Amino acid sequence: MTNYFEIIHKLQIEHNASAAELLALLQCNDAKILEALRQAAQAQAQQTFGNNVYLRGLIEFSNFCKNDCLYCGIRRSNRKASRYRLTPQEILKCCATGYALGLRTFVLQGGEDFAYDDKRLAEVVAEIKRRYPDCAVTLSAGERKPEIYRQWFEAGADRYLLRHETANPEHYAKLHPAELKLATRLECLRSLKEIGYQVGTGFMVGSPYQTVENLVEDLLFIKGFNPHMVGTGPFIPHKDTPFGEEDAGSGQLTLKLISILRLLLPKANLPATTALNTLLPNGHQQGILAGANVIMPNLSPQNVRDKYTLYDNKKHSGSEAAEGVAFLRKLLAEIGYENPISRGDYPDVIR
Ligand code: 5AD
């Protein structure tokens, strides 16, 4: 018989588990065991970060994308998507708003947009760092050549988010067009780390065709890669994509995965994501209580927020919005957390 408490204990002490142990934990639905896992993860997060939750201002700078990922609402073949691209001035204005609200990390996320090539984005990053030297800049702009990643790093970018989406190559092929390969994605992740970025990866929970064994592969890949950040959220269908009629992933399973990730990577920055908060009531609070330590409020200009629709009903108001930061602070205070005015780097990073 599986002793689940022993698996949780091993995760707490060794920050590791075998494939069989992870599988058993993922398949377990016993409320007592799930609560023990959650408590262990929350305790680990508090040991690493105290009662601090770090905020990142998310600036969705372009929804043009040359890729055609089957799950994503801004895929190139979605003719119904209304496309926009922020100018460098608009991006800088978002940063000014965010800085005044106490945010000290700006995340520039966009589709793979040719107009935001190496040079243009490098100039924006350099200008943000010139104006706000006490802030971190995170980029999330897809797969690029190592030279371009290097150019952006030299311009001052500190961190890079690139989810691996699934660590299983066959599953990857079912979610992406033929020209996108898991091997290329992993090459990009390795090169980002080598260049010196704090690197984030991650995956969707409950994406079409995903099996529980795939999730074990995701966890083992992440443990081995040892990223600085891991983003996980439930898959949520977008009506104008091939997966429009699929079921959404499970919020509860996402929370369980956050807890396991917290124990596997005790120091990693783990966000309670927008997708989680879109699917679950009090998703931010629930994510933090499950071991997450980051929330990324939306700093994009109001008039484009509806357009960056990766999935249906994506939230961008209330605690999800930068102008809702006071509300978010109240939600965090309710569960005993606060948010310091801090870049919130990975604990061991020396700057
Ligand atoms: N549901 C949930 N998450 C999604 N993403 C893209 N489309 C969806 C969707 N339909 C996630 C991907 C991507 C990140 C920016 O958003 O994991 O890496």
mmCIF file of C-alpha atoms and ligand atoms in Angstrom:
data_model
loop_
_atom_site.group_PDB
_atom_site.id
_atom_site.type_symbol
_atom_site.label_atom_id
_atom_site.label_comp_id
_atom_site.label_asym_id
_atom_site.label_seq_id
_atom_site.Cartn_x
_atom_site.Cartn_y
_atom_site.Cartn_z
ATOM 1 C CA MET A 1 0.000 0.000 0.000
ATOM 2 C CA THR A 2 1.227 3.465 -0.821
ATOM 3 C CA ASN A 3 2.203 5.533 2.166
ATOM 4 C CA TYR A 4 1.373 9.019 0.921
ATOM 5 C CA PHE A 5 2.600 10.710 4.086
ATOM 6 C CA GLU A 6 6.017 9.166 3.498
ATOM 7 C CA ILE A 7 6.095 10.602 -0.022
ATOM 8 C CA ILE A 8 5.195 14.050 1.312
ATOM 9 C CA HIS A 9 7.845 13.699 4.005
ATOM 10 C CA LYS A 10 10.472 12.724 1.433
ATOM 11 C CA LEU A 11 9.502 15.727 -0.682
ATOM 12 C CA GLN A 12 9.897 17.967 2.363
ATOM 13 C CA ILE A 13 13.304 16.607 3.364
ATOM 14 C CA GLU A 14 14.927 15.595 0.076
ATOM 15 C CA HIS A 15 12.976 17.830 -2.337
ATOM 16 C CA ASN A 16 12.715 14.827 -4.590
ATOM 17 C CA ALA A 17 10.471 11.914 -5.479
ATOM 18 C CA SER A 18 10.499 9.048 -7.967
ATOM 19 C CA ALA A 19 8.201 8.847 -10.976
ATOM 20 C CA ALA A 20 6.126 6.187 -9.188
ATOM 21 C CA GLU A 21 5.794 8.352 -6.083
ATOM 22 C CA LEU A 22 4.769 11.410 -8.078
ATOM 23 C CA LEU A 23 2.237 9.356 -10.007
ATOM 24 C CA ALA A 24 0.749 8.009 -6.777
ATOM 25 C CA LEU A 25 0.462 11.502 -5.319
ATOM 26 C CA LEU A 26 -1.124 12.898 -8.478
ATOM 27 C CA GLN A 27 -3.706 10.118 -8.476
ATOM 28 C CA CYS A 28 -4.558 10.442 -4.792
ATOM 29 C CA ASN A 29 -7.856 12.114 -3.968
ATOM 30 C CA ASP A 30 -7.889 11.662 -0.206
ATOM 31 C CA ALA A 31 -8.766 15.031 1.327
ATOM 32 C CA LYS A 32 -6.530 14.492 4.394
ATOM 33 C CA ILE A 33 -3.494 13.745 2.276
ATOM 34 C CA LEU A 34 -4.136 16.665 -0.056
ATOM 35 C CA GLU A 35 -4.387 18.975 2.950
ATOM 36 C CA ALA A 36 -1.108 17.593 4.369
ATOM 37 C CA LEU A 37 0.565 18.250 1.001
ATOM 38 C CA ARG A 38 -0.801 21.787 0.878
ATOM 39 C CA GLN A 39 0.351 22.531 4.416
ATOM 40 C CA ALA A 40 3.836 21.167 3.735
ATOM 41 C CA ALA A 41 4.092 23.341 0.600
ATOM 42 C CA GLN A 42 2.835 26.472 2.339
ATOM 43 C CA ALA A 43 5.312 25.892 5.183
ATOM 44 C CA GLN A 44 8.149 25.547 2.649
ATOM 45 C CA ALA A 45 7.126 28.759 0.876
ATOM 46 C CA GLN A 46 7.085 30.569 4.210
ATOM 47 C CA GLN A 47 10.486 29.178 5.104
ATOM 48 C CA THR A 48 11.915 30.572 1.857
ATOM 49 C CA PHE A 49 9.954 33.804 1.466
ATOM 50 C CA GLY A 50 8.385 34.514 4.868
ATOM 51 C CA ASN A 51 4.946 36.060 4.445
ATOM 52 C CA ASN A 52 5.972 37.901 1.297
ATOM 53 C CA VAL A 53 4.205 37.652 -2.030
ATOM 54 C CA TYR A 54 6.043 39.324 -4.897
ATOM 55 C CA LEU A 55 4.087 41.212 -7.523
ATOM 56 C CA ARG A 56 5.073 41.542 -11.189
ATOM 57 C CA GLY A 57 3.438 44.014 -13.540
ATOM 58 C CA LEU A 58 2.448 42.210 -16.732
ATOM 59 C CA ILE A 59 2.632 44.272 -19.916
ATOM 60 C CA GLU A 60 1.178 42.431 -22.903
ATOM 61 C CA PHE A 61 3.030 44.368 -25.558
ATOM 62 C CA SER A 62 1.825 42.641 -28.727
ATOM 63 C CA ASN A 63 -0.687 39.993 -29.720
ATOM 64 C CA PHE A 64 0.746 39.499 -33.211
ATOM 65 C CA CYS A 65 2.144 35.978 -33.396
ATOM 66 C CA LYS A 66 3.724 34.017 -36.192
ATOM 67 C CA ASN A 67 2.984 30.750 -34.386
ATOM 68 C CA ASP A 68 -0.137 28.655 -34.590
ATOM 69 C CA CYS A 69 -0.326 26.791 -31.261
ATOM 70 C CA LEU A 70 -3.609 24.929 -31.250
ATOM 71 C CA TYR A 71 -4.653 26.031 -27.756
ATOM 72 C CA CYS A 72 -3.919 29.737 -27.987
ATOM 73 C CA GLY A 73 -6.385 32.493 -28.856
ATOM 74 C CA ILE A 74 -3.727 34.701 -30.460
ATOM 75 C CA ARG A 75 -2.522 31.963 -32.863
ATOM 76 C CA ARG A 76 -1.885 33.312 -36.354
ATOM 77 C CA SER A 77 -4.845 31.542 -37.951
ATOM 78 C CA ASN A 78 -7.355 33.147 -35.620
ATOM 79 C CA ARG A 79 -8.665 35.745 -38.059
ATOM 80 C CA LYS A 80 -11.102 37.017 -35.453
ATOM 81 C CA ALA A 81 -8.353 38.212 -33.117
ATOM 82 C CA SER A 82 -8.078 41.978 -33.220
ATOM 83 C CA ARG A 83 -4.341 42.600 -33.383
ATOM 84 C CA TYR A 84 -2.429 45.357 -31.584
ATOM 85 C CA ARG A 85 1.117 46.252 -30.762
ATOM 86 C CA LEU A 86 2.117 48.786 -28.102
ATOM 87 C CA THR A 87 4.672 51.420 -29.016
ATOM 88 C CA PRO A 88 7.788 51.779 -26.870
ATOM 89 C CA GLN A 89 6.238 54.961 -25.433
ATOM 90 C CA GLU A 90 3.097 53.078 -24.432
ATOM 91 C CA ILE A 91 5.177 50.361 -22.761
ATOM 92 C CA LEU A 92 7.141 53.001 -20.838
ATOM 93 C CA LYS A 93 3.892 54.600 -19.715
ATOM 94 C CA CYS A 94 2.747 51.249 -18.314
ATOM 95 C CA CYS A 95 6.022 51.042 -16.367
ATOM 96 C CA ALA A 96 5.485 54.528 -14.917
ATOM 97 C CA THR A 97 2.008 53.517 -13.740
ATOM 98 C CA GLY A 98 3.354 50.279 -12.294
ATOM 99 C CA TYR A 99 6.267 51.948 -10.551
ATOM 100 C CA ALA A 100 3.911 54.385 -8.823
ATOM 101 C CA LEU A 101 1.837 51.419 -7.627
ATOM 102 C CA GLY A 102 4.927 49.864 -6.019
ATOM 103 C CA LEU A 103 5.749 47.272 -8.669
ATOM 104 C CA ARG A 104 9.468 46.572 -9.141
ATOM 105 C CA THR A 105 9.350 43.902 -11.838
ATOM 106 C CA PHE A 106 7.954 44.482 -15.303
ATOM 107 C CA VAL A 107 7.138 41.464 -17.433
ATOM 108 C CA LEU A 108 7.018 42.215 -21.152
ATOM 109 C CA GLN A 109 5.017 39.447 -22.752
ATOM 110 C CA GLY A 110 4.002 39.163 -26.372
ATOM 111 C CA GLY A 111 3.424 36.824 -29.256
ATOM 112 C CA GLU A 112 6.318 36.078 -31.582
ATOM 113 C CA ASP A 113 5.930 39.389 -33.390
ATOM 114 C CA PHE A 114 8.483 40.180 -36.098
ATOM 115 C CA ALA A 115 8.034 43.919 -35.620
ATOM 116 C CA TYR A 116 9.390 43.544 -32.087
ATOM 117 C CA ASP A 117 12.652 42.196 -33.373
ATOM 118 C CA ASP A 118 15.898 42.058 -31.485
ATOM 119 C CA LYS A 119 16.775 45.738 -31.761
ATOM 120 C CA ARG A 120 13.441 47.324 -30.929
ATOM 121 C CA LEU A 121 12.882 45.256 -27.798
ATOM 122 C CA ALA A 122 16.500 45.760 -26.699
ATOM 123 C CA GLU A 123 15.976 49.525 -26.873
ATOM 124 C CA VAL A 124 12.814 49.316 -24.784
ATOM 125 C CA VAL A 125 14.529 47.144 -22.168
ATOM 126 C CA ALA A 126 17.514 49.496 -21.986
ATOM 127 C CA GLU A 127 15.238 52.511 -21.542
ATOM 128 C CA ILE A 128 13.211 50.814 -18.773
ATOM 129 C CA LYS A 129 16.441 49.947 -16.948
ATOM 130 C CA ARG A 130 17.739 53.504 -17.412
ATOM 131 C CA ARG A 131 14.580 55.011 -15.944
ATOM 132 C CA TYR A 132 14.057 52.402 -13.226
ATOM 133 C CA PRO A 133 17.442 50.945 -12.249
ATOM 134 C CA ASP A 134 15.886 49.386 -9.155
ATOM 135 C CA CYS A 135 13.488 47.271 -11.242
ATOM 136 C CA ALA A 136 13.833 43.872 -12.858
ATOM 137 C CA VAL A 137 12.729 43.298 -16.435
ATOM 138 C CA THR A 138 11.375 39.925 -17.458
ATOM 139 C CA LEU A 139 10.856 39.064 -21.108
ATOM 140 C CA SER A 140 8.422 36.511 -22.470
ATOM 141 C CA ALA A 141 8.654 36.694 -26.235
ATOM 142 C CA GLY A 142 8.990 33.113 -27.364
ATOM 143 C CA GLU A 143 11.673 31.209 -29.212
ATOM 144 C CA ARG A 144 14.521 33.313 -30.576
ATOM 145 C CA LYS A 145 18.105 32.763 -31.613
ATOM 146 C CA PRO A 146 20.716 32.667 -28.826
ATOM 147 C CA GLU A 147 22.302 35.877 -30.223
ATOM 148 C CA ILE A 148 19.023 37.684 -29.739
ATOM 149 C CA TYR A 149 18.565 36.376 -26.208
ATOM 150 C CA ARG A 150 22.115 37.583 -25.539
ATOM 151 C CA GLN A 151 21.423 41.012 -27.011
ATOM 152 C CA TRP A 152 18.364 41.438 -24.806
ATOM 153 C CA PHE A 153 20.320 40.256 -21.756
ATOM 154 C CA GLU A 154 23.054 42.756 -22.514
ATOM 155 C CA ALA A 155 20.407 45.463 -22.841
ATOM 156 C CA GLY A 156 19.502 44.695 -19.213
ATOM 157 C CA ALA A 157 16.805 42.004 -19.221
ATOM 158 C CA ASP A 158 17.086 39.969 -16.027
ATOM 159 C CA ARG A 159 14.656 37.104 -16.513
ATOM 160 C CA TYR A 160 12.941 35.157 -19.282
ATOM 161 C CA LEU A 161 9.738 33.134 -19.289
ATOM 162 C CA LEU A 162 9.318 30.344 -21.806
ATOM 163 C CA ARG A 163 6.999 27.550 -20.811
ATOM 164 C CA HIS A 164 7.970 24.115 -22.115
ATOM 165 C CA GLU A 165 4.177 23.402 -22.255
ATOM 166 C CA THR A 166 4.695 19.608 -22.012
ATOM 167 C CA ALA A 167 7.867 17.559 -21.562
ATOM 168 C CA ASN A 168 6.562 14.720 -23.730
ATOM 169 C CA PRO A 169 7.474 15.144 -27.434
ATOM 170 C CA GLU A 170 4.393 13.280 -28.753
ATOM 171 C CA HIS A 171 2.098 15.337 -26.562
ATOM 172 C CA TYR A 172 3.945 18.484 -27.666
ATOM 173 C CA ALA A 173 3.223 17.535 -31.293
ATOM 174 C CA LYS A 174 -0.506 17.306 -30.560
ATOM 175 C CA LEU A 175 -0.595 20.840 -29.137
ATOM 176 C CA HIS A 176 1.600 22.573 -31.704
ATOM 177 C CA PRO A 177 1.971 22.865 -35.468
ATOM 178 C CA ALA A 178 4.600 20.656 -37.110
ATOM 179 C CA GLU A 179 7.210 23.431 -37.297
ATOM 180 C CA LEU A 180 7.388 23.712 -33.504
ATOM 181 C CA LYS A 181 9.459 21.067 -31.751
ATOM 182 C CA LEU A 182 9.968 20.330 -28.089
ATOM 183 C CA ALA A 183 13.698 19.909 -28.758
ATOM 184 C CA THR A 184 13.926 23.512 -30.027
ATOM 185 C CA ARG A 185 12.046 24.775 -26.981
ATOM 186 C CA LEU A 186 14.441 22.941 -24.654
ATOM 187 C CA GLU A 187 17.434 24.266 -26.613
ATOM 188 C CA CYS A 188 16.111 27.806 -26.056
ATOM 189 C CA LEU A 189 15.687 27.160 -22.330
ATOM 190 C CA ARG A 190 19.238 25.850 -22.027
ATOM 191 C CA SER A 191 20.657 28.790 -23.916
ATOM 192 C CA LEU A 192 18.717 31.295 -21.752
ATOM 193 C CA LYS A 193 20.173 29.732 -18.631
ATOM 194 C CA GLU A 194 23.677 29.686 -20.057
ATOM 195 C CA ILE A 195 23.452 33.376 -20.942
ATOM 196 C CA GLY A 196 22.631 34.149 -17.319
ATOM 197 C CA TYR A 197 18.914 34.851 -17.187
ATOM 198 C CA GLN A 198 16.738 33.791 -14.291
ATOM 199 C CA VAL A 199 14.675 31.376 -16.335
ATOM 200 C CA GLY A 200 11.051 30.394 -15.998
ATOM 201 C CA THR A 201 9.350 27.460 -17.599
ATOM 202 C CA GLY A 202 6.022 25.731 -17.019
ATOM 203 C CA PHE A 203 3.025 23.983 -18.462
ATOM 204 C CA MET A 204 -0.745 23.968 -18.716
ATOM 205 C CA VAL A 205 -2.721 21.590 -16.553
ATOM 206 C CA GLY A 206 -5.383 19.595 -18.374
ATOM 207 C CA SER A 207 -4.358 20.531 -21.901
ATOM 208 C CA PRO A 208 -5.966 18.260 -24.522
ATOM 209 C CA TYR A 209 -4.473 14.733 -24.679
ATOM 210 C CA GLN A 210 -2.486 15.260 -21.460
ATOM 211 C CA THR A 211 -2.191 12.157 -19.280
ATOM 212 C CA VAL A 212 -1.217 11.978 -15.635
ATOM 213 C CA GLU A 213 2.017 10.280 -16.796
ATOM 214 C CA ASN A 214 2.736 13.389 -18.869
ATOM 215 C CA LEU A 215 2.438 15.485 -15.712
ATOM 216 C CA VAL A 216 4.987 13.220 -14.013
ATOM 217 C CA GLU A 217 7.296 13.835 -16.982
ATOM 218 C CA ASP A 218 6.759 17.583 -16.573
ATOM 219 C CA LEU A 219 7.647 17.433 -12.886
ATOM 220 C CA LEU A 220 10.773 15.340 -13.469
ATOM 221 C CA PHE A 221 11.909 17.569 -16.334
ATOM 222 C CA ILE A 222 11.445 20.647 -14.143
ATOM 223 C CA LYS A 223 13.289 19.076 -11.222
ATOM 224 C CA GLY A 224 16.192 18.253 -13.536
ATOM 225 C CA PHE A 225 16.266 21.631 -15.268
ATOM 226 C CA ASN A 226 16.003 23.466 -11.952
ATOM 227 C CA PRO A 227 14.496 26.720 -13.273
ATOM 228 C CA HIS A 228 14.188 29.891 -11.197
ATOM 229 C CA MET A 229 10.464 30.196 -11.918
ATOM 230 C CA VAL A 230 7.663 27.830 -12.897
ATOM 231 C CA GLY A 231 4.303 28.997 -14.245
ATOM 232 C CA THR A 232 1.396 26.570 -14.195
ATOM 233 C CA GLY A 233 -2.228 27.252 -14.937
ATOM 234 C CA PRO A 234 -5.221 25.238 -16.043
ATOM 235 C CA PHE A 235 -5.844 24.955 -19.766
ATOM 236 C CA ILE A 236 -8.931 27.021 -20.627
ATOM 237 C CA PRO A 237 -10.459 26.659 -24.104
ATOM 238 C CA HIS A 238 -10.658 29.591 -26.499
ATOM 239 C CA LYS A 239 -13.697 29.404 -28.788
ATOM 240 C CA ASP A 240 -11.864 30.393 -31.975
ATOM 241 C CA THR A 241 -9.199 27.692 -31.751
ATOM 242 C CA PRO A 242 -9.245 23.991 -32.714
ATOM 243 C CA PHE A 243 -9.556 23.191 -28.990
ATOM 244 C CA GLY A 244 -12.565 25.465 -28.517
ATOM 245 C CA GLU A 245 -14.873 22.623 -27.499
ATOM 246 C CA GLU A 246 -12.432 20.909 -25.126
ATOM 247 C CA ASP A 247 -12.897 20.843 -21.350
ATOM 248 C CA ALA A 248 -10.917 23.173 -19.146
ATOM 249 C CA GLY A 249 -8.225 21.731 -16.875
ATOM 250 C CA SER A 250 -8.808 21.253 -13.169
ATOM 251 C CA GLY A 251 -8.151 24.058 -10.701
ATOM 252 C CA GLN A 252 -7.720 21.572 -7.847
ATOM 253 C CA LEU A 253 -5.138 19.579 -9.792
ATOM 254 C CA THR A 254 -3.316 22.841 -10.582
ATOM 255 C CA LEU A 255 -3.177 23.623 -6.844
ATOM 256 C CA LYS A 256 -1.817 20.145 -6.140
ATOM 257 C CA LEU A 257 0.880 20.622 -8.786
ATOM 258 C CA ILE A 258 1.852 24.001 -7.317
ATOM 259 C CA SER A 259 2.306 22.286 -3.943
ATOM 260 C CA ILE A 260 4.426 19.491 -5.410
ATOM 261 C CA LEU A 261 6.516 22.025 -7.361
ATOM 262 C CA ARG A 262 7.062 24.068 -4.200
ATOM 263 C CA LEU A 263 8.464 21.007 -2.424
ATOM 264 C CA LEU A 264 10.558 19.907 -5.419
ATOM 265 C CA LEU A 265 11.985 23.436 -5.908
ATOM 266 C CA PRO A 266 11.880 25.104 -2.484
ATOM 267 C CA LYS A 267 13.350 28.393 -3.720
ATOM 268 C CA ALA A 268 11.618 28.824 -7.083
ATOM 269 C CA ASN A 269 9.319 31.740 -7.793
ATOM 270 C CA LEU A 270 5.909 30.202 -8.437
ATOM 271 C CA PRO A 271 3.021 32.407 -9.589
ATOM 272 C CA ALA A 272 -0.636 31.982 -8.739
ATOM 273 C CA THR A 273 -1.506 32.570 -12.395
ATOM 274 C CA THR A 274 -4.272 34.487 -14.133
ATOM 275 C CA ALA A 275 -5.597 31.233 -15.594
ATOM 276 C CA LEU A 276 -5.887 29.759 -12.091
ATOM 277 C CA ASN A 277 -7.637 32.892 -10.864
ATOM 278 C CA THR A 278 -9.931 32.878 -13.901
ATOM 279 C CA LEU A 279 -11.028 29.311 -13.229
ATOM 280 C CA LEU A 280 -11.225 29.245 -9.425
ATOM 281 C CA PRO A 281 -12.945 31.658 -7.066
ATOM 282 C CA ASN A 282 -10.237 33.282 -4.913
ATOM 283 C CA GLY A 283 -7.696 31.620 -7.174
ATOM 284 C CA HIS A 284 -4.933 34.000 -6.107
ATOM 285 C CA GLN A 285 -5.447 33.272 -2.437
ATOM 286 C CA GLN A 286 -5.774 29.559 -3.038
ATOM 287 C CA GLY A 287 -2.571 29.538 -5.092
ATOM 288 C CA ILE A 288 -0.618 31.326 -2.347
ATOM 289 C CA LEU A 289 -1.992 28.955 0.289
ATOM 290 C CA ALA A 290 -0.848 26.039 -1.905
ATOM 291 C CA GLY A 291 2.757 27.304 -1.958
ATOM 292 C CA ALA A 292 2.892 29.947 -4.702
ATOM 293 C CA ASN A 293 4.685 33.241 -3.903
ATOM 294 C CA VAL A 294 4.123 35.473 -6.944
ATOM 295 C CA ILE A 295 1.136 37.274 -8.502
ATOM 296 C CA MET A 296 1.306 39.082 -11.822
ATOM 297 C CA PRO A 297 -1.290 41.874 -12.055
ATOM 298 C CA ASN A 298 -2.109 43.153 -15.526
ATOM 299 C CA LEU A 299 -0.456 46.494 -16.349
ATOM 300 C CA SER A 300 -1.441 46.614 -20.028
ATOM 301 C CA PRO A 301 -3.411 49.678 -21.175
ATOM 302 C CA GLN A 302 -7.156 49.174 -20.597
ATOM 303 C CA ASN A 303 -8.017 49.415 -24.292
ATOM 304 C CA VAL A 304 -5.925 46.383 -25.282
ATOM 305 C CA ARG A 305 -6.655 44.076 -22.355
ATOM 306 C CA ASP A 306 -9.599 42.435 -24.084
ATOM 307 C CA LYS A 307 -7.432 41.671 -27.079
ATOM 308 C CA TYR A 308 -4.748 39.591 -25.390
ATOM 309 C CA THR A 309 -7.185 36.708 -25.094
ATOM 310 C CA LEU A 310 -5.187 33.519 -24.845
ATOM 311 C CA TYR A 311 -8.380 31.799 -23.593
ATOM 312 C CA ASP A 312 -12.035 32.684 -23.033
ATOM 313 C CA ASN A 313 -13.092 34.956 -20.140
ATOM 314 C CA LYS A 314 -9.480 35.749 -19.188
ATOM 315 C CA LYS A 315 -9.636 37.948 -16.105
ATOM 316 C CA HIS A 316 -8.066 41.385 -16.150
ATOM 317 C CA SER A 317 -9.857 43.303 -13.432
ATOM 318 C CA GLY A 318 -10.063 43.217 -9.634
ATOM 319 C CA SER A 319 -6.990 41.641 -8.046
ATOM 320 C CA GLU A 320 -5.845 40.719 -11.561
ATOM 321 C CA ALA A 321 -5.353 44.377 -12.528
ATOM 322 C CA ALA A 322 -2.502 46.654 -11.532
ATOM 323 C CA GLU A 323 -4.959 49.402 -10.586
ATOM 324 C CA GLY A 324 -6.517 46.775 -8.290
ATOM 325 C CA VAL A 325 -3.260 46.381 -6.344
ATOM 326 C CA ALA A 326 -4.830 47.839 -3.191
ATOM 327 C CA PHE A 327 -7.576 45.237 -3.438
ATOM 328 C CA LEU A 328 -4.986 42.528 -4.018
ATOM 329 C CA ARG A 329 -3.065 43.669 -0.928
ATOM 330 C CA LYS A 330 -6.293 43.379 1.053
ATOM 331 C CA LEU A 331 -6.858 39.825 -0.231
ATOM 332 C CA LEU A 332 -3.300 38.923 0.740
ATOM 333 C CA ALA A 333 -3.671 40.496 4.196
ATOM 334 C CA GLU A 334 -6.798 38.383 4.749
ATOM 335 C CA ILE A 335 -4.670 35.245 4.543
ATOM 336 C CA GLY A 336 -1.710 36.675 6.470
ATOM 337 C CA TYR A 337 0.522 37.792 3.583
ATOM 338 C CA GLU A 338 1.933 41.113 2.479
ATOM 339 C CA ASN A 339 3.785 42.368 -0.535
ATOM 340 C CA PRO A 340 7.075 44.143 -0.116
ATOM 341 C CA ILE A 341 8.260 46.758 -2.598
ATOM 342 C CA SER A 342 10.936 44.499 -4.019
ATOM 343 C CA ARG A 343 12.214 42.975 -7.238
ATOM 344 C CA GLY A 344 11.731 39.570 -5.634
ATOM 345 C CA ASP A 345 14.696 37.870 -7.263
ATOM 346 C CA TYR A 346 15.411 34.158 -6.947
ATOM 347 C CA PRO A 347 16.900 33.817 -3.449
ATOM 348 C CA ASP A 348 20.469 32.892 -4.497
ATOM 349 C CA VAL A 349 20.866 35.403 -7.313
ATOM 350 C CA ILE A 350 23.612 37.927 -6.726
ATOM 351 C CA ARG A 351 23.291 41.158 -8.657
HETATM 352 N N1 5AD B 1 -5.351 28.141 -21.601
HETATM 353 C C1 5AD B 1 -4.447 28.308 -20.616
HETATM 354 N N2 5AD B 1 -3.217 28.791 -20.812
HETATM 355 C C2 5AD B 1 -2.879 29.142 -22.057
HETATM 356 N N3 5AD B 1 -1.738 29.615 -22.564
HETATM 357 C C3 5AD B 1 -1.906 29.816 -23.891
HETATM 358 N N4 5AD B 1 -3.141 29.461 -24.258
HETATM 359 C C4 5AD B 1 -3.759 29.008 -23.146
HETATM 360 C C5 5AD B 1 -5.051 28.479 -22.874
HETATM 361 N N5 5AD B 1 -5.949 28.297 -23.846
HETATM 362 C C6 5AD B 1 -0.518 29.775 -21.782
HETATM 363 C C7 5AD B 1 0.644 29.001 -22.406
HETATM 364 C C8 5AD B 1 1.666 30.088 -22.689
HETATM 365 C C9 5AD B 1 1.264 31.182 -21.727
HETATM 366 C C10 5AD B 1 1.720 32.539 -22.114
HETATM 367 O O1 5AD B 1 -0.140 31.122 -21.724
HETATM 368 O O2 5AD B 1 1.150 28.046 -21.493
HETATM 369 O O3 5AD B 1 2.993 29.681 -22.481
#
